[in-house]
């Protein structure tokens, strides 16, 4: 899935405290209309460059499929190294 240029232009006018992205598939999986982990990492990186988010922004991936993804603890370690977290059932976020 690709975020359109128009959407990026709109996003650039905001500074977000919270971002939730779908990460249906593991990296390299043909994701169609869903994101894979590599795409999530790329979007987060671009959001930082464009100053849409910063180090204080909370970023979570959700809608995790069993196709091509590891267990939560392994995914969370990879996510943290790339500036985000993996959501889980009953997660509560304070903003």
CSV table of N, CA and C in Angstrom, one decimal:
chain,number,residue,atom,x,y,z
A,1,UNK,N,0.8,-1.2,0.0
A,1,UNK,CA,0.0,0.0,0.0
A,1,UNK,C,0.9,1.2,0.0
A,2,UNK,N,0.5,2.2,-0.7
A,2,UNK,CA,1.2,3.5,-0.8
A,2,UNK,C,0.4,4.6,-0.3
A,3,UNK,N,0.9,5.5,0.5
A,3,UNK,CA,0.2,6.7,0.9
A,3,UNK,C,0.4,7.7,-0.2
A,4,UNK,N,-0.7,8.3,-0.6
A,4,UNK,CA,-0.7,9.2,-1.8
A,4,UNK,C,0.0,10.5,-1.5
A,5,UNK,N,0.5,11.1,-2.5
A,5,UNK,CA,1.2,12.4,-2.4
A,5,UNK,C,0.2,13.4,-1.8
A,6,UNK,N,-1.0,13.4,-2.1
A,6,UNK,CA,-2.0,14.3,-1.5
A,6,UNK,C,-2.1,14.1,0.0
A,7,UNK,N,-2.2,12.8,0.4
A,7,UNK,CA,-2.3,12.5,1.8
A,7,UNK,C,-1.0,13.0,2.6
A,8,UNK,N,0.2,12.8,2.0
A,8,UNK,CA,1.4,13.3,2.6
A,8,UNK,C,1.4,14.8,2.7
A,9,UNK,N,0.9,15.5,1.7
A,9,UNK,CA,0.8,17.0,1.8
A,9,UNK,C,-0.1,17.4,2.9
A,10,UNK,N,-1.2,16.7,3.1
A,10,UNK,CA,-2.1,17.0,4.2
A,10,UNK,C,-1.5,16.7,5.6
A,11,UNK,N,-0.8,15.6,5.7
A,11,UNK,CA,-0.2,15.2,6.9
A,11,UNK,C,0.9,16.2,7.3
A,12,UNK,N,1.6,16.7,6.4
A,12,UNK,CA,2.7,17.7,6.7
A,12,UNK,C,2.3,18.9,7.4
A,13,UNK,N,1.0,19.2,7.4
A,13,UNK,CA,0.5,20.4,8.1
A,13,UNK,C,0.1,20.1,9.5
A,14,UNK,N,0.4,18.8,10.0
A,14,UNK,CA,0.1,18.4,11.4
A,14,UNK,C,1.4,17.9,12.0
A,15,UNK,N,1.3,18.0,13.4
A,15,UNK,CA,2.3,17.4,14.2
A,15,UNK,C,1.5,16.4,15.1
A,16,UNK,N,1.7,15.1,14.9
A,16,UNK,CA,0.9,14.1,15.5
A,16,UNK,C,1.5,13.6,16.8
A,17,UNK,N,0.6,13.5,17.8
A,17,UNK,CA,1.0,12.9,19.1
A,17,UNK,C,0.9,11.4,19.1
A,18,UNK,N,0.0,10.9,18.2
A,18,UNK,CA,-0.3,9.4,18.2
A,18,UNK,C,-0.6,9.0,16.7
A,19,UNK,N,0.1,7.9,16.3
A,19,UNK,CA,-0.1,7.3,15.0
A,19,UNK,C,-0.4,5.9,15.2
A,20,UNK,N,-1.4,5.4,14.5
A,20,UNK,CA,-1.7,3.9,14.5
A,20,UNK,C,-1.7,3.5,13.1
A,21,UNK,N,-0.9,2.5,12.8
A,21,UNK,CA,-0.7,2.0,11.4
A,21,UNK,C,-1.1,0.5,11.4
A,22,UNK,N,-1.7,0.1,10.3
A,22,UNK,CA,-1.9,-1.4,10.2
A,22,UNK,C,-0.6,-2.0,9.7
A,23,UNK,N,-0.3,-3.2,10.3
A,23,UNK,CA,0.9,-3.9,9.9
A,23,UNK,C,0.5,-5.4,9.7
A,24,UNK,N,-0.4,-5.6,8.7
A,24,UNK,CA,-1.0,-6.9,8.6
A,24,UNK,C,0.0,-8.0,8.3
A,25,UNK,N,1.1,-7.7,7.5
A,25,UNK,CA,2.0,-8.7,7.1
A,25,UNK,C,3.4,-8.4,7.5
A,26,UNK,N,4.2,-9.5,7.5
A,26,UNK,CA,5.6,-9.4,7.8
A,26,UNK,C,6.3,-8.8,6.6
A,27,UNK,N,7.6,-8.4,6.7
A,27,UNK,CA,8.3,-7.7,5.7
A,27,UNK,C,8.4,-8.5,4.4
A,28,UNK,N,8.1,-7.8,3.3
A,28,UNK,CA,8.3,-8.5,2.0
A,28,UNK,C,7.1,-9.2,1.5
A,29,UNK,N,6.0,-9.3,2.3
A,29,UNK,CA,4.8,-10.0,1.9
A,29,UNK,C,4.0,-9.1,1.0
A,30,UNK,N,3.5,-9.7,-0.1
A,30,UNK,CA,2.7,-8.9,-1.0
A,30,UNK,C,1.4,-8.4,-0.2
A,31,UNK,N,1.4,-7.2,0.2
A,31,UNK,CA,0.4,-6.7,1.2
A,31,UNK,C,-0.9,-6.1,0.5
A,32,UNK,N,-0.9,-5.9,-0.8
A,32,UNK,CA,-2.1,-5.3,-1.4
A,32,UNK,C,-2.5,-4.0,-0.8
A,33,UNK,N,-3.6,-4.0,-0.1
A,33,UNK,CA,-4.1,-2.8,0.5
A,33,UNK,C,-3.8,-2.7,2.0
A,34,UNK,N,-2.9,-3.5,2.4
A,34,UNK,CA,-2.4,-3.5,3.8
A,34,UNK,C,-0.9,-3.2,3.8
A,35,UNK,N,-0.4,-2.8,5.0
A,35,UNK,CA,1.0,-2.6,5.1
A,35,UNK,C,1.8,-3.8,5.6
A,36,UNK,N,3.0,-3.9,5.2
A,36,UNK,CA,3.9,-4.9,5.8
A,36,UNK,C,4.8,-4.2,6.7
A,37,UNK,N,5.7,-4.9,7.4
A,37,UNK,CA,6.5,-4.3,8.4
A,37,UNK,C,7.5,-3.3,7.8
A,38,UNK,N,8.0,-3.7,6.6
A,38,UNK,CA,9.0,-2.8,6.0
A,38,UNK,C,8.3,-1.4,5.6
A,39,UNK,N,7.1,-1.5,5.1
A,39,UNK,CA,6.4,-0.3,4.7
A,39,UNK,C,6.1,0.6,6.0
A,40,UNK,N,5.7,-0.1,7.1
A,40,UNK,CA,5.5,0.7,8.3
A,40,UNK,C,6.8,1.4,8.7
A,41,UNK,N,7.9,0.8,8.7
A,41,UNK,CA,9.2,1.4,9.0
A,41,UNK,C,9.4,2.6,8.1
A,42,UNK,N,9.2,2.4,6.8
A,42,UNK,CA,9.4,3.5,5.9
A,42,UNK,C,8.5,4.7,6.1
A,43,UNK,N,7.2,4.4,6.4
A,43,UNK,CA,6.3,5.5,6.7
A,43,UNK,C,6.7,6.3,7.9
A,44,UNK,N,7.1,5.5,9.0
A,44,UNK,CA,7.5,6.2,10.2
A,44,UNK,C,8.8,7.0,9.9
A,45,UNK,N,9.7,6.5,9.2
A,45,UNK,CA,10.9,7.3,8.9
A,45,UNK,C,10.6,8.6,8.1
A,46,UNK,N,9.7,8.5,7.1
A,46,UNK,CA,9.3,9.7,6.4
A,46,UNK,C,8.5,10.6,7.3
A,47,UNK,N,7.7,10.1,8.2
A,47,UNK,CA,7.0,11.0,9.1
A,47,UNK,C,8.0,11.8,10.0
A,48,UNK,N,9.0,11.2,10.4
A,48,UNK,CA,10.1,11.9,11.2
A,48,UNK,C,10.8,12.9,10.3
A,49,UNK,N,11.2,12.6,9.1
A,49,UNK,CA,11.8,13.5,8.2
A,49,UNK,C,11.0,14.7,7.9
A,50,UNK,N,9.7,14.5,7.7
A,50,UNK,CA,8.7,15.6,7.4
A,50,UNK,C,8.2,16.3,8.7
A,51,UNK,N,8.7,15.9,9.8
A,51,UNK,CA,8.4,16.5,11.1
A,51,UNK,C,6.9,16.3,11.5
A,52,UNK,N,6.3,15.3,11.0
A,52,UNK,CA,4.9,15.0,11.3
A,52,UNK,C,4.9,14.3,12.7
A,53,UNK,N,5.9,13.6,13.0
A,53,UNK,CA,6.1,13.0,14.3
A,53,UNK,C,7.5,13.3,14.8
A,54,UNK,N,7.7,13.1,16.1
A,54,UNK,CA,9.0,13.3,16.7
A,54,UNK,C,9.2,12.2,17.8
A,55,UNK,N,10.2,12.3,18.5
A,55,UNK,CA,10.6,11.3,19.5
A,55,UNK,C,9.5,11.2,20.6
A,56,UNK,N,8.7,12.2,20.8
A,56,UNK,CA,7.6,12.2,21.8
A,56,UNK,C,6.3,11.6,21.3
A,57,UNK,N,6.2,11.4,20.0
A,57,UNK,CA,5.0,10.8,19.4
A,57,UNK,C,4.9,9.3,19.7
A,58,UNK,N,3.7,8.9,20.0
A,58,UNK,CA,3.5,7.5,20.2
A,58,UNK,C,3.1,6.9,18.8
A,59,UNK,N,3.7,5.8,18.5
A,59,UNK,CA,3.4,5.1,17.2
A,59,UNK,C,3.2,3.6,17.5
A,60,UNK,N,2.0,3.1,17.0
A,60,UNK,CA,1.7,1.7,17.2
A,60,UNK,C,1.3,1.1,15.9
A,61,UNK,N,1.6,-0.2,15.8
A,61,UNK,CA,1.2,-1.0,14.6
A,61,UNK,C,0.1,-2.0,15.2
A,62,UNK,N,-0.9,-2.1,14.4
A,62,UNK,CA,-2.0,-3.0,14.8
A,62,UNK,C,-2.5,-3.8,13.6
A,63,UNK,N,-3.6,-4.6,13.7
A,63,UNK,CA,-4.1,-5.4,12.6
A,63,UNK,C,-3.1,-6.5,12.2
A,64,UNK,N,-2.4,-7.1,13.1
A,64,UNK,CA,-1.3,-8.0,12.9
A,64,UNK,C,-1.9,-9.4,12.4
A,65,UNK,N,-1.4,-9.9,11.3
A,65,UNK,CA,-1.8,-11.2,10.8
A,65,UNK,C,-0.8,-12.2,11.2
A,66,UNK,N,-1.2,-13.5,11.2
A,66,UNK,CA,-0.3,-14.6,11.5
A,66,UNK,C,0.5,-14.9,10.2
A,67,UNK,N,0.3,-14.3,9.1
A,67,UNK,CA,1.0,-14.5,7.9
A,67,UNK,C,2.3,-13.7,7.8
A,68,UNK,N,3.4,-14.3,8.0
A,68,UNK,CA,4.7,-13.7,7.9
A,68,UNK,C,5.1,-12.9,9.1
A,69,UNK,N,4.4,-12.9,10.2
A,69,UNK,CA,4.8,-12.2,11.4
A,69,UNK,C,5.2,-13.2,12.4
A,70,UNK,N,6.1,-12.7,13.3
A,70,UNK,CA,6.6,-13.5,14.4
A,70,UNK,C,5.7,-13.4,15.6
A,71,UNK,N,6.1,-13.9,16.8
A,71,UNK,CA,5.4,-13.7,18.0
A,71,UNK,C,5.5,-12.3,18.5
A,72,UNK,N,4.6,-11.8,19.4
A,72,UNK,CA,4.6,-10.5,19.8
A,72,UNK,C,5.9,-10.0,20.4
A,73,UNK,N,6.6,-10.7,21.3
A,73,UNK,CA,7.8,-10.2,21.9
A,73,UNK,C,8.9,-10.0,20.9
A,74,UNK,N,9.0,-10.8,19.9
A,74,UNK,CA,10.0,-10.7,18.8
A,74,UNK,C,9.7,-9.5,18.0
A,75,UNK,N,8.4,-9.3,17.6
A,75,UNK,CA,8.0,-8.2,16.8
A,75,UNK,C,8.2,-6.9,17.6
A,76,UNK,N,7.9,-6.9,18.9
A,76,UNK,CA,8.1,-5.7,19.7
A,76,UNK,C,9.5,-5.2,19.7
A,77,UNK,N,10.5,-6.1,19.8
A,77,UNK,CA,11.9,-5.8,19.8
A,77,UNK,C,12.3,-5.1,18.5
A,78,UNK,N,11.8,-5.6,17.4
A,78,UNK,CA,12.1,-5.1,16.0
A,78,UNK,C,11.4,-3.7,15.9
A,79,UNK,N,10.2,-3.6,16.4
A,79,UNK,CA,9.4,-2.3,16.3
A,79,UNK,C,10.1,-1.3,17.2
A,80,UNK,N,10.5,-1.6,18.4
A,80,UNK,CA,11.2,-0.6,19.2
A,80,UNK,C,12.5,-0.1,18.6
A,81,UNK,N,13.2,-1.0,17.9
A,81,UNK,CA,14.4,-0.5,17.2
A,81,UNK,C,14.1,0.4,16.1
A,82,UNK,N,12.9,0.4,15.6
A,82,UNK,CA,12.5,1.3,14.5
A,82,UNK,C,11.5,2.4,14.9
A,83,UNK,N,11.4,2.6,16.2
A,83,UNK,CA,10.6,3.8,16.6
A,83,UNK,C,9.1,3.6,16.8
A,84,UNK,N,8.7,2.4,17.0
A,84,UNK,CA,7.3,2.2,17.2
A,84,UNK,C,7.0,1.0,18.1
A,85,UNK,N,5.8,0.7,18.4
A,85,UNK,CA,5.4,-0.5,19.2
A,85,UNK,C,4.3,-1.3,18.5
A,86,UNK,N,4.2,-2.5,19.0
A,86,UNK,CA,3.2,-3.4,18.5
A,86,UNK,C,2.0,-3.4,19.4
A,87,UNK,N,0.8,-3.1,18.9
A,87,UNK,CA,-0.4,-3.0,19.8
A,87,UNK,C,-0.8,-4.5,20.2
A,88,UNK,N,-1.6,-4.6,21.2
A,88,UNK,CA,-2.1,-5.8,21.7
A,88,UNK,C,-3.5,-5.7,22.3
A,89,UNK,N,-4.2,-6.8,22.5
A,89,UNK,CA,-5.5,-6.7,23.0
A,89,UNK,C,-5.5,-6.0,24.3
A,90,UNK,N,-6.5,-5.2,24.6
A,90,UNK,CA,-6.8,-4.4,25.8
A,90,UNK,C,-5.7,-3.3,26.1
A,91,UNK,N,-5.0,-3.0,25.1
A,91,UNK,CA,-4.0,-1.9,25.2
A,91,UNK,C,-4.8,-0.6,25.4
A,92,UNK,N,-4.3,0.2,26.4
A,92,UNK,CA,-4.8,1.5,26.7
A,92,UNK,C,-3.7,2.5,26.5
A,93,UNK,N,-4.0,3.6,25.8
A,93,UNK,CA,-3.0,4.6,25.5
A,93,UNK,C,-3.4,5.9,26.0
A,94,UNK,N,-2.6,6.6,26.8
A,94,UNK,CA,-2.9,7.9,27.3
A,94,UNK,C,-2.1,8.9,26.5
A,95,UNK,N,-2.9,9.9,26.0
A,95,UNK,CA,-2.2,11.0,25.2
A,95,UNK,C,-2.6,12.3,25.8
